[in-house]
mmCIF file of C-alpha atoms in Angstrom:
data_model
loop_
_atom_site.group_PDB
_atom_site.id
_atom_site.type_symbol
_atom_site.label_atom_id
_atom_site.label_comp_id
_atom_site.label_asym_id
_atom_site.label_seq_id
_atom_site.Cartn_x
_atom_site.Cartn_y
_atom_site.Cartn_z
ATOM 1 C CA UNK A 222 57.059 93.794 237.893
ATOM 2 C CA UNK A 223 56.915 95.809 240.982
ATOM 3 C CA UNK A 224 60.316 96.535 241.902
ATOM 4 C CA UNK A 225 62.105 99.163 244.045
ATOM 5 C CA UNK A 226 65.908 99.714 243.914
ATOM 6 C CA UNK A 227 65.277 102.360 247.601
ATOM 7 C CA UNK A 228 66.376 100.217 249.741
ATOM 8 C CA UNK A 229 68.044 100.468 252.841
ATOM 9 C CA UNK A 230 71.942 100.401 253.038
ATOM 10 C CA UNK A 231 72.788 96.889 254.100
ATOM 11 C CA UNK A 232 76.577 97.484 253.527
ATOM 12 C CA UNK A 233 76.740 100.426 255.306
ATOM 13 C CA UNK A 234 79.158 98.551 258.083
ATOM 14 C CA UNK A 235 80.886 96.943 255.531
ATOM 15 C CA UNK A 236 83.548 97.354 253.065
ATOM 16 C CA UNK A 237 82.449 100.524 250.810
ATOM 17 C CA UNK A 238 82.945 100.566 247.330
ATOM 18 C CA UNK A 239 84.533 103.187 245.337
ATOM 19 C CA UNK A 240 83.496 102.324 241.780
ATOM 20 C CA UNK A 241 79.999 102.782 240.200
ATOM 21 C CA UNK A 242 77.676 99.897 240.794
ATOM 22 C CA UNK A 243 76.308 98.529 237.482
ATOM 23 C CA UNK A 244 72.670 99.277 237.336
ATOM 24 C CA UNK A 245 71.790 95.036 236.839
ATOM 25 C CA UNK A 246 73.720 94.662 240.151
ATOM 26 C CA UNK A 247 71.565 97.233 242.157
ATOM 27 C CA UNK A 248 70.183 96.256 245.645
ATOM 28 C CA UNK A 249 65.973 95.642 244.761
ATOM 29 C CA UNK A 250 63.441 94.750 246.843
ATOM 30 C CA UNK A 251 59.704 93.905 245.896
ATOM 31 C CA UNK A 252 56.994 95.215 248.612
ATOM 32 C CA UNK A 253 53.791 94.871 248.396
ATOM 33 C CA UNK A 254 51.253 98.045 248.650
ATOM 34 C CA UNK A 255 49.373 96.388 251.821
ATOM 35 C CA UNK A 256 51.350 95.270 254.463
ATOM 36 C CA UNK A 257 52.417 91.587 254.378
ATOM 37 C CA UNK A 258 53.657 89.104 257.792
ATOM 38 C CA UNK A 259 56.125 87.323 255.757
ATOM 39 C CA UNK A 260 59.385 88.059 253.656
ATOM 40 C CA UNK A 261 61.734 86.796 251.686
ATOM 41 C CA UNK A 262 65.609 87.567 251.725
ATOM 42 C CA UNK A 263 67.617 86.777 248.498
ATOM 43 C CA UNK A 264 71.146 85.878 248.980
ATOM 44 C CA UNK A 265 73.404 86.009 245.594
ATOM 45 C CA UNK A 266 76.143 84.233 244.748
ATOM 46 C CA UNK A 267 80.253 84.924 243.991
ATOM 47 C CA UNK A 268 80.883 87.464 241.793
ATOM 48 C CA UNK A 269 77.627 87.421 241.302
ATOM 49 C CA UNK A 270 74.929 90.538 241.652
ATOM 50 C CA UNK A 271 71.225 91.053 242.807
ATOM 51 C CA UNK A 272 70.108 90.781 239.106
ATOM 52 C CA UNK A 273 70.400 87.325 238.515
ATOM 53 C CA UNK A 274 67.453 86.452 241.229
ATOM 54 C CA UNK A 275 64.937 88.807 239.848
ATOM 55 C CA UNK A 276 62.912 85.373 238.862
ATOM 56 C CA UNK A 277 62.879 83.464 242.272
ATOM 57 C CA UNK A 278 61.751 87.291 243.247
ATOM 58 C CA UNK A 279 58.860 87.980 241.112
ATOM 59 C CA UNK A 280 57.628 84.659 241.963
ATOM 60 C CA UNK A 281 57.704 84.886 245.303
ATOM 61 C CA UNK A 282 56.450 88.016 245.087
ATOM 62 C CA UNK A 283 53.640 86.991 243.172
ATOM 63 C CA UNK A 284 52.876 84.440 245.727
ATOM 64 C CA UNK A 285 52.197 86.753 248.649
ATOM 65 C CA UNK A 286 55.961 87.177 249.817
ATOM 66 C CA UNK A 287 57.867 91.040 249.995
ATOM 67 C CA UNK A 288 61.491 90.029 249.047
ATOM 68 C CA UNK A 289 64.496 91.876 249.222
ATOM 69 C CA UNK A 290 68.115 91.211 247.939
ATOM 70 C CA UNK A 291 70.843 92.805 248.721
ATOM 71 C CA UNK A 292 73.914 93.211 247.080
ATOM 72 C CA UNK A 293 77.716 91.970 248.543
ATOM 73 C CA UNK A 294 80.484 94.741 248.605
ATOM 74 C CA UNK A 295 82.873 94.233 246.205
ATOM 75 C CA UNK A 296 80.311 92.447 243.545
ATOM 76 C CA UNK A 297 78.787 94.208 240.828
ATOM 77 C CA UNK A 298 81.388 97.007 240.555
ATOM 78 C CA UNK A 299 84.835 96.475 239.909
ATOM 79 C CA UNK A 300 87.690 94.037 240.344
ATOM 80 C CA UNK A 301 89.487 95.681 242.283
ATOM 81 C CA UNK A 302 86.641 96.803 245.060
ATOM 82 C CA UNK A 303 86.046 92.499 245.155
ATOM 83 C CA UNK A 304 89.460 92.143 246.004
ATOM 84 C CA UNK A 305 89.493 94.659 248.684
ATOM 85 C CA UNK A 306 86.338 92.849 250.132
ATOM 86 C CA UNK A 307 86.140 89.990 252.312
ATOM 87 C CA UNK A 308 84.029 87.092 253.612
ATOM 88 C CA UNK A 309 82.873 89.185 256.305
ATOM 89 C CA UNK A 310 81.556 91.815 254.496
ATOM 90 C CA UNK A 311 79.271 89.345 252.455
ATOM 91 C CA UNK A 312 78.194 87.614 255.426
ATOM 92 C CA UNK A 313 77.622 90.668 257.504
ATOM 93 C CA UNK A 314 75.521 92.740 254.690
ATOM 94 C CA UNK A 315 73.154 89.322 254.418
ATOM 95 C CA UNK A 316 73.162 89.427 258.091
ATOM 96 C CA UNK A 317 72.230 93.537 259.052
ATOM 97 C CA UNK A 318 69.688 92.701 256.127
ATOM 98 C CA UNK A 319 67.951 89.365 257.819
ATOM 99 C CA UNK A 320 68.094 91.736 261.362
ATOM 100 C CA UNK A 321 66.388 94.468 259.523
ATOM 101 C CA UNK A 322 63.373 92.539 257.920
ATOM 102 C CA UNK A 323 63.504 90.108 261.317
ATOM 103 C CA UNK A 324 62.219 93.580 263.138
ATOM 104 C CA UNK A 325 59.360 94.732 260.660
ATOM 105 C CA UNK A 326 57.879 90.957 259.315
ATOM 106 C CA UNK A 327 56.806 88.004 261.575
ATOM 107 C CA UNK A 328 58.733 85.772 259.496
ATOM 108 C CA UNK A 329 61.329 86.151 257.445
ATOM 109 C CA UNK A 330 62.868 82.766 255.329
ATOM 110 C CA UNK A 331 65.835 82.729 252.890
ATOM 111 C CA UNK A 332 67.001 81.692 249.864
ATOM 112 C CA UNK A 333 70.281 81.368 248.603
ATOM 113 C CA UNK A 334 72.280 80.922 245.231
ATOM 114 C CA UNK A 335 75.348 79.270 245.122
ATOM 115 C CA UNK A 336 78.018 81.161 247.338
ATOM 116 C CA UNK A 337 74.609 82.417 248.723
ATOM 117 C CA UNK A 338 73.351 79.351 249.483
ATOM 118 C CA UNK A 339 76.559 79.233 251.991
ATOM 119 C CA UNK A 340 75.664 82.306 253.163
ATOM 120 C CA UNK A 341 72.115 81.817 253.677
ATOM 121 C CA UNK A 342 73.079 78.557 255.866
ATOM 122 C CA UNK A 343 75.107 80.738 257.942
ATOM 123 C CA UNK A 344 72.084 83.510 258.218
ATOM 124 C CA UNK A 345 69.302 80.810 259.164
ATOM 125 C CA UNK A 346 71.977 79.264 262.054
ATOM 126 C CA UNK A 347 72.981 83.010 263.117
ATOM 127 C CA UNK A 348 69.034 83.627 263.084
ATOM 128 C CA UNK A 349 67.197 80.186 263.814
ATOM 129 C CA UNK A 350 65.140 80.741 260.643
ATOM 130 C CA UNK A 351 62.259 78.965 260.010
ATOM 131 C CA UNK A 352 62.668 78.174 256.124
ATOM 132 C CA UNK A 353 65.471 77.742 253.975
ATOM 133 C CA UNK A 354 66.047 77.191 249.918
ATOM 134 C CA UNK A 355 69.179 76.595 248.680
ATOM 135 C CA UNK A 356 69.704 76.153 244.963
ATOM 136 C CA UNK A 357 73.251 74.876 244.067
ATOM 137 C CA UNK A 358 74.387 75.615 247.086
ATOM 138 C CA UNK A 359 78.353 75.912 247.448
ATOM 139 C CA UNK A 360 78.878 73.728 250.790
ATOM 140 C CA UNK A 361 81.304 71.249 248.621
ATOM 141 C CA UNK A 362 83.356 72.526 245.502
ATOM 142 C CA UNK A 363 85.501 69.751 244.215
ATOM 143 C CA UNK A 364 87.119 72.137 242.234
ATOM 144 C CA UNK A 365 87.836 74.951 244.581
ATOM 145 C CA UNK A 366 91.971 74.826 244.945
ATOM 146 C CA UNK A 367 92.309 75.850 248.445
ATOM 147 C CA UNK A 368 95.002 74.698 249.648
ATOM 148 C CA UNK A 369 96.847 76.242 246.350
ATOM 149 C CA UNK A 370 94.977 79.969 246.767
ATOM 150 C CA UNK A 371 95.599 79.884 250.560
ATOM 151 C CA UNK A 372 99.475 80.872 249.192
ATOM 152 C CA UNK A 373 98.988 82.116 245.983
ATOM 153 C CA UNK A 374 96.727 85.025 247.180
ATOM 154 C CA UNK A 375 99.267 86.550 248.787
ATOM 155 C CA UNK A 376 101.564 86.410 245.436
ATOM 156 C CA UNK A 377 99.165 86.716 242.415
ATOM 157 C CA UNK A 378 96.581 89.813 242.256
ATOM 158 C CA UNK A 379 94.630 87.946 239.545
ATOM 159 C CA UNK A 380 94.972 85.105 236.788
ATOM 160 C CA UNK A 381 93.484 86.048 232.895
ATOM 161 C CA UNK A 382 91.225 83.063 232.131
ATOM 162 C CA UNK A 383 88.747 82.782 228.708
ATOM 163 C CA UNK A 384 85.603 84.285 229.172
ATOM 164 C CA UNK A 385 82.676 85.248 226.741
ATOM 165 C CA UNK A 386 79.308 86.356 226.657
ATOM 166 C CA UNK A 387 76.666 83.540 226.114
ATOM 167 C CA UNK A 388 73.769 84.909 224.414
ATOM 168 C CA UNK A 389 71.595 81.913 224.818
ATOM 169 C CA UNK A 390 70.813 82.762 228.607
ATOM 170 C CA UNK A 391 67.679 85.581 229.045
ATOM 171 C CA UNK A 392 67.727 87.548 231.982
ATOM 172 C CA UNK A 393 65.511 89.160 234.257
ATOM 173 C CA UNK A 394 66.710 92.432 235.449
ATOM 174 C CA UNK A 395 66.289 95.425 234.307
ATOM 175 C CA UNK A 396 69.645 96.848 233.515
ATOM 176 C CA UNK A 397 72.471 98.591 230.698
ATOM 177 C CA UNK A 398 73.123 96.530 227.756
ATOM 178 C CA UNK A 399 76.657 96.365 228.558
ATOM 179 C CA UNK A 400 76.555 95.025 231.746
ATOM 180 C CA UNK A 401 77.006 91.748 231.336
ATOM 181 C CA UNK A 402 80.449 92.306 229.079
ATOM 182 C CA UNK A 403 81.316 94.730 231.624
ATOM 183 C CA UNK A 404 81.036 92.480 234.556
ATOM 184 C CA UNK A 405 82.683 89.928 232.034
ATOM 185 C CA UNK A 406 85.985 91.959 231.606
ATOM 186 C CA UNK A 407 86.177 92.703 235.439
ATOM 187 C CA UNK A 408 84.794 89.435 237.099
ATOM 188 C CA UNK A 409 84.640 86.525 235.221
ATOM 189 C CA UNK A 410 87.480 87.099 232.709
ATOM 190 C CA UNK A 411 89.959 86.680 236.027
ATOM 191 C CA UNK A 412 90.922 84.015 238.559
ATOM 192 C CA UNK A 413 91.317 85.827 241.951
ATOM 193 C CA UNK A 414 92.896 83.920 244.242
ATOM 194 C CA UNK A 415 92.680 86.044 247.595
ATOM 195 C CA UNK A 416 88.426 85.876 246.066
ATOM 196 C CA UNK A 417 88.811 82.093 245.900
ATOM 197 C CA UNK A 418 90.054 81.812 249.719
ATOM 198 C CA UNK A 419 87.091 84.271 251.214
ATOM 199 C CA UNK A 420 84.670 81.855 249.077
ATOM 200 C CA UNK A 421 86.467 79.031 251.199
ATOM 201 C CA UNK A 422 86.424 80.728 253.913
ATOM 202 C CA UNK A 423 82.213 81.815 253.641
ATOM 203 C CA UNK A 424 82.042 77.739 252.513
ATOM 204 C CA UNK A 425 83.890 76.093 256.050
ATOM 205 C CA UNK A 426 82.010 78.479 257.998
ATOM 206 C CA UNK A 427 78.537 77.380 256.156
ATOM 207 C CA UNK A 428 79.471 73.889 256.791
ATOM 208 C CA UNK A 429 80.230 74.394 260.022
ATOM 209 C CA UNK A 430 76.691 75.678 260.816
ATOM 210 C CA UNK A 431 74.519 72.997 259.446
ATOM 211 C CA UNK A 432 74.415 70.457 262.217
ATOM 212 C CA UNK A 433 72.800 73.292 263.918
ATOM 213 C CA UNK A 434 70.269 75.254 261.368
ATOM 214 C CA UNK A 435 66.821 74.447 262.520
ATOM 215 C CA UNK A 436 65.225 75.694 259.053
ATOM 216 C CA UNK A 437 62.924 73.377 257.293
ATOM 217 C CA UNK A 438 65.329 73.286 254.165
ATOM 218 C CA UNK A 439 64.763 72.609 250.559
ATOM 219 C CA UNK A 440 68.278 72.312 248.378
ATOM 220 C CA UNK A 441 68.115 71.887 244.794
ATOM 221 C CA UNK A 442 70.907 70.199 242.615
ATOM 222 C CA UNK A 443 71.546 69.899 238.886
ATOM 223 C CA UNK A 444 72.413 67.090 236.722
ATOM 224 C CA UNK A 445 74.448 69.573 234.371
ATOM 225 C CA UNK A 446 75.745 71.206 237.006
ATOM 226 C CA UNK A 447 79.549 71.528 236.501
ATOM 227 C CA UNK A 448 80.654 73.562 240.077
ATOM 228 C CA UNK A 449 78.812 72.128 242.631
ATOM 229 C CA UNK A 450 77.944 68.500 242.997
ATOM 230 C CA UNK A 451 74.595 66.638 244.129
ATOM 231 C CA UNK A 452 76.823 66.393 247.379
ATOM 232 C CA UNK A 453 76.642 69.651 248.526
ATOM 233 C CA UNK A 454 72.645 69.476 248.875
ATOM 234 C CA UNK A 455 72.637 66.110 250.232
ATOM 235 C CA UNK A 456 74.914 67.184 253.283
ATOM 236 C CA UNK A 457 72.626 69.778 253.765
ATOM 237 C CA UNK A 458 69.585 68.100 253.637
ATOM 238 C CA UNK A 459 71.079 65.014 256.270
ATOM 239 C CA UNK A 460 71.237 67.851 258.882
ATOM 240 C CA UNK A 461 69.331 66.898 262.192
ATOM 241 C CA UNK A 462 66.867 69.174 262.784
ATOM 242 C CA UNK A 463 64.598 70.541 260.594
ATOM 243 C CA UNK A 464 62.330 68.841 257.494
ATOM 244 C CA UNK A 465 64.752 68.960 255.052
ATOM 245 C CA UNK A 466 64.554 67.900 251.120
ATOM 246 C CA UNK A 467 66.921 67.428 248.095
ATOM 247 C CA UNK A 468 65.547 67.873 244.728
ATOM 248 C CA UNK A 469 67.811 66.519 241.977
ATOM 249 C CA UNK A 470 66.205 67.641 238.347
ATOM 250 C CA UNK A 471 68.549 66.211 235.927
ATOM 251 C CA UNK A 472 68.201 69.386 233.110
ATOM 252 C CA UNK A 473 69.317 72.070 234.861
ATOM 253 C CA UNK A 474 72.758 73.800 235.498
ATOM 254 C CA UNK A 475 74.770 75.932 237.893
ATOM 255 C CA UNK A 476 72.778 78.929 236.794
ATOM 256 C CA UNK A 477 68.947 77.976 238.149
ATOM 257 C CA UNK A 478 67.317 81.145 238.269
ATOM 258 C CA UNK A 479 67.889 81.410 234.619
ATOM 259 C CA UNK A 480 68.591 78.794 233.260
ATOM 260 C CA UNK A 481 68.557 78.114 229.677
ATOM 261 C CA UNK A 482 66.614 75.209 229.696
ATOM 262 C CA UNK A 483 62.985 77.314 230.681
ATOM 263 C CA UNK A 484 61.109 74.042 232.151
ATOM 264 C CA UNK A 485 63.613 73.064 233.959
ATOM 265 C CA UNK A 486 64.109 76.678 235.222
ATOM 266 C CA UNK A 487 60.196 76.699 236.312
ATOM 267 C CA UNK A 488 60.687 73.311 237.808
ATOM 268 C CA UNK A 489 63.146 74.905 240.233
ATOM 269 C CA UNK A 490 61.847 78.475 240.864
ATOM 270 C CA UNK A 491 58.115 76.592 241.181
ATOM 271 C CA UNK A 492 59.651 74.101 244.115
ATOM 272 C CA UNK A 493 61.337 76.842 246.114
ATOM 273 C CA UNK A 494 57.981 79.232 246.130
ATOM 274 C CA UNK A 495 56.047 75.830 246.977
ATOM 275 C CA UNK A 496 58.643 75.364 249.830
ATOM 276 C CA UNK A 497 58.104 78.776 251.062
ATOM 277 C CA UNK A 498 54.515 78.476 251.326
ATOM 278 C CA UNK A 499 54.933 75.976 253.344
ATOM 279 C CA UNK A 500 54.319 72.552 250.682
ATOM 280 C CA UNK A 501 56.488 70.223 252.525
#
């Protein structure tokens, strides 16, 4: 795997972190030794970190594509640097990154995971991208509580909820061996409600875009998919303008890009490369 972790400072205009970011959670990027016209950007998801799309990277990669993702302020370090982060400094790092690649590739598509599926919507309207992928993207969340966090986050810092490690899931990156029960005991062993309203607040603002994102878009869904509903990439893919496409594949979850269920996870990542390349 031909990975970098120099990459430039997307966040630099953003909310800066004061803890240590966890070495799965790095910024990566994958370049090619000869020069390439076309590039991929990676957009992860909430409380998420680059690590977790080192598969849809290496493909892509292997396919021809330089790919870079970028990592959100406030994710991948500590709770309490995600709570003094906001929407705008995980749309804004995704954006200074799609204006940096826009100036040195001749194109430059996206591809988005969950919250970063939201984000990437907003990116490809912001930038008139040509090509979009969107797996479980988070443009409906039945469950999301908004109108309850839109008052609570101004009361409760954070809400203990059960969490444990599931040792079933393999993943890509190259990282500590305690990361994931770090990330555990500062991310996804808490509720954060002021974290649940920027999430809303990255979600209206993706929904808002779509009747006007020209990217040929590909959005995949998952029959055991308990967040985000088939609904989400069906409003996407009724937008307008562009060629658009849902993919439903029954076996998979929320987590595509590695999921436990291996076909199912090469079903996905093997659709969104196609897509790329232009298999419509």
């Amino acid at each position: 795997m031909q990975i970098t972790y120099e990459v430039p400072n997307f966040a630099e205009h953003h909310y800066q972190d004061k803890a240590p970011i966890r070495k799965c959670a790095r910024p990566w990027a994958m370049v090619h030794d000869e020069a390439v016209k076309k590039a991929v950007l990676l957009c992860h998801g909430y409380t998420g970190y680059p690590g977790e799309l080192i598969r849809p990277g290496t493909d892509l990669f292997e396919a021809g594509f330089d790919v870079y993702c970028p990592r959100y302020p406030g994710h991948g370090t500590s709770g309490k640097d995600f709570l003094s982060s906001k929407a705008e400094d995980w749309i804004g790092t995704a954006y200074d990154a799609f204006a940096y690649l826009a100036q040195r590739y001749e194109h430059v598509s996206l591809v988005g995971h969950s919250m970063g599926g939201a984000i990437a919507t907003i990116i490809a309207d912001a930038f008139d991208a040509d090509t979009l992928a969107l797996l479980a993207p988070a443009l409906v969340i039945p469950s999301l509580p908004a109108t309850q966090v839109r008052i609570l986050r101004h009361v409760v810092k954070r809400k203990k909820v059960a969490w444990k490690a599931d040792l079933e899931y393999h993943f890509h990156y190259e990282g500590d061996a305690d990361d994931d029960a770090f990330l555990g005991s500062e991310y996804w062993s808490y509720q954060f409600p002021k974290g649940i309203w920027e999430l809303e607040r990255v979600r209206r603002r993706a929904v808002a875009s779509i009747d006007h994102v020209l990217a040929d878009t590909l959005s995949i869904s998952g029959g055991l998919d308990p967040t985000i509903p088939e609904e989400a990439s069906v409003l996407v893919t009724s937008k307008p303008k562009g060629v658009n496409k849902h993919l439903h594949i029954k076996t998979i979850g929320h987590l595509m890009p590695y999921d436990k269920n291996i076909d199912a996870q090469n079903e996905a990542m093997a659709a969104v490369v196609a897509w790329m390349q232009g298999k419509r």
